[in-house]
Amino acid sequence: MGKAISELKRLCHKIFYNKYLALAMENHKKECKMRKIVFVIIFCFIISYCKAQIDTINKNIVEYFDKNKYKNWELVEKISSATDKYYKKETYWVRVLFYKGEYTEEIQTIGSSFKLYKYYHKNELLHRSVKTFYNFPIGESIEYDENGNLIEKVNYDKNYSFSVDSLCELIKMEYGVNLRILSTDNFLNYRVERRYDDNIKKYLYIVIFAVNDNGEGVMGFPIKCIYIDSNTGEILYEKAEHLDRPYSDRIPKSKTFFPQKDDKKRILLPSS
């Protein structure tokens, strides 16, 4: 009898233990599942928060077009239209062009040979900006998509280690001309170009001095072109034409003698 009672107690204890263990395991599974749910919620919240911060950073970094930006500027009505407006303020001159739902800004210090162009998407977010010198691009241009994400960077000075500023200093010192400002001479015009010369295998700056139409109907106006190595800043040679014509004295003269382009004996071509 005592043995049967002992066996019954052992069996009850085993049943109770198994139920307790099953309940504990079930609770553990529920707890693990709850932890996973909480983890997923926290992870999603972190991702959303980070995305919001990135979007905020993009909006702060990437520029938007402000329609009220020039409300206190003088509108030059004589040359402005509904979609093409010119503004002046102090020493600045701005053109705002609206075409096919997109804005373009052209910003310039009055009389300067430098300009800054800003192109905007239809959502008024900055698309691209580029700086120019005598209408060719310089420096680095950065392009963004409609969400403010960087698409591309272009370095327009890649093959021109001799900078535009250094070029301006060189021409001012050698020819007495300030290329940073546009010509105000009624007779003399000057401009700058960038070009690759396949004959000498060099990237060049070409500074051009030219006399405008003198009103006398003479064909072939006085002109001088200066060819400058884009990397060293060396003036390689000049090319002058029609210096026997009227107003040729307006063409700037160099302090140093430089060979003429067509003087083949004076021009050293690169070795192969």
PDB file of N, CA and C in Angstrom, residues 4 18 20 128 135 142 161 180 215 218 221 231 236 242 249 264:
ATOM      1  N   ALA A   4       2.426   1.813  -3.380  1.00  0.00           N
ATOM      2  CA  ALA A   4       1.514   2.348  -4.380  1.00  0.00           C
ATOM      3  C   ALA A   4       1.325   3.839  -4.201  1.00  0.00           C
ATOM      4  N   ASN A  18       5.953  18.462 -15.792  1.00  0.00           N
ATOM      5  CA  ASN A  18       5.852  18.581 -17.244  1.00  0.00           C
ATOM      6  C   ASN A  18       4.947  19.738 -17.646  1.00  0.00           C
ATOM      7  N   TYR A  20       4.356  22.397 -15.847  1.00  0.00           N
ATOM      8  CA  TYR A  20       5.061  23.622 -15.474  1.00  0.00           C
ATOM      9  C   TYR A  20       6.119  23.973 -16.531  1.00  0.00           C
ATOM     10  N   ARG A 128      21.473  72.289 -61.125  1.00  0.00           N
ATOM     11  CA  ARG A 128      22.903  72.398 -61.429  1.00  0.00           C
ATOM     12  C   ARG A 128      23.349  73.843 -61.337  1.00  0.00           C
ATOM     13  N   ASN A 135      32.130  83.170 -70.912  1.00  0.00           N
ATOM     14  CA  ASN A 135      31.146  82.200 -71.422  1.00  0.00           C
ATOM     15  C   ASN A 135      31.637  80.758 -71.525  1.00  0.00           C
ATOM     16  N   ILE A 142      28.216  71.005 -59.964  1.00  0.00           N
ATOM     17  CA  ILE A 142      27.586  69.910 -59.236  1.00  0.00           C
ATOM     18  C   ILE A 142      26.140  69.792 -59.683  1.00  0.00           C
ATOM     19  N   SER A 161      45.626  73.516 -65.076  1.00  0.00           N
ATOM     20  CA  SER A 161      46.187  73.753 -63.745  1.00  0.00           C
ATOM     21  C   SER A 161      46.622  75.201 -63.567  1.00  0.00           C
ATOM     22  N   ARG A 180      39.405  90.583 -65.929  1.00  0.00           N
ATOM     23  CA  ARG A 180      38.313  90.346 -64.983  1.00  0.00           C
ATOM     24  C   ARG A 180      37.091  91.224 -65.267  1.00  0.00           C
ATOM     25  N   GLY A 215      33.835 101.513 -88.897  1.00  0.00           N
ATOM     26  CA  GLY A 215      32.869 102.357 -89.597  1.00  0.00           C
ATOM     27  C   GLY A 215      33.324 102.819 -90.958  1.00  0.00           C
ATOM     28  N   VAL A 218      36.257  98.863 -93.926  1.00  0.00           N
ATOM     29  CA  VAL A 218      37.501  98.148 -94.209  1.00  0.00           C
ATOM     30  C   VAL A 218      37.365  96.692 -93.777  1.00  0.00           C
ATOM     31  N   PHE A 221      39.753  93.471 -89.675  1.00  0.00           N
ATOM     32  CA  PHE A 221      40.091  94.406 -88.602  1.00  0.00           C
ATOM     33  C   PHE A 221      41.343  93.935 -87.872  1.00  0.00           C
ATOM     34  N   ASN A 231      48.870  74.628 -68.550  1.00  0.00           N
ATOM     35  CA  ASN A 231      49.438  74.042 -67.336  1.00  0.00           C
ATOM     36  C   ASN A 231      50.603  74.851 -66.768  1.00  0.00           C
ATOM     37  N   LEU A 236      53.199  80.977 -75.377  1.00  0.00           N
ATOM     38  CA  LEU A 236      53.927  80.229 -76.406  1.00  0.00           C
ATOM     39  C   LEU A 236      54.213  81.080 -77.630  1.00  0.00           C
ATOM     40  N   HIS A 242      46.509  92.235 -89.712  1.00  0.00           N
ATOM     41  CA  HIS A 242      45.966  93.534 -90.118  1.00  0.00           C
ATOM     42  C   HIS A 242      46.373  94.680 -89.179  1.00  0.00           C
ATOM     43  N   ASP A 249      46.534 100.736 -83.329  1.00  0.00           N
ATOM     44  CA  ASP A 249      47.231 101.173 -82.125  1.00  0.00           C
ATOM     45  C   ASP A 249      46.448 100.831 -80.862  1.00  0.00           C
ATOM     46  N   LYS A 264      57.571  79.186 -87.921  1.00  0.00           N
ATOM     47  CA  LYS A 264      57.786  77.791 -87.553  1.00  0.00           C
ATOM     48  C   LYS A 264      59.157  77.557 -86.915  1.00  0.00           C
TER      49      LYS A 264
END
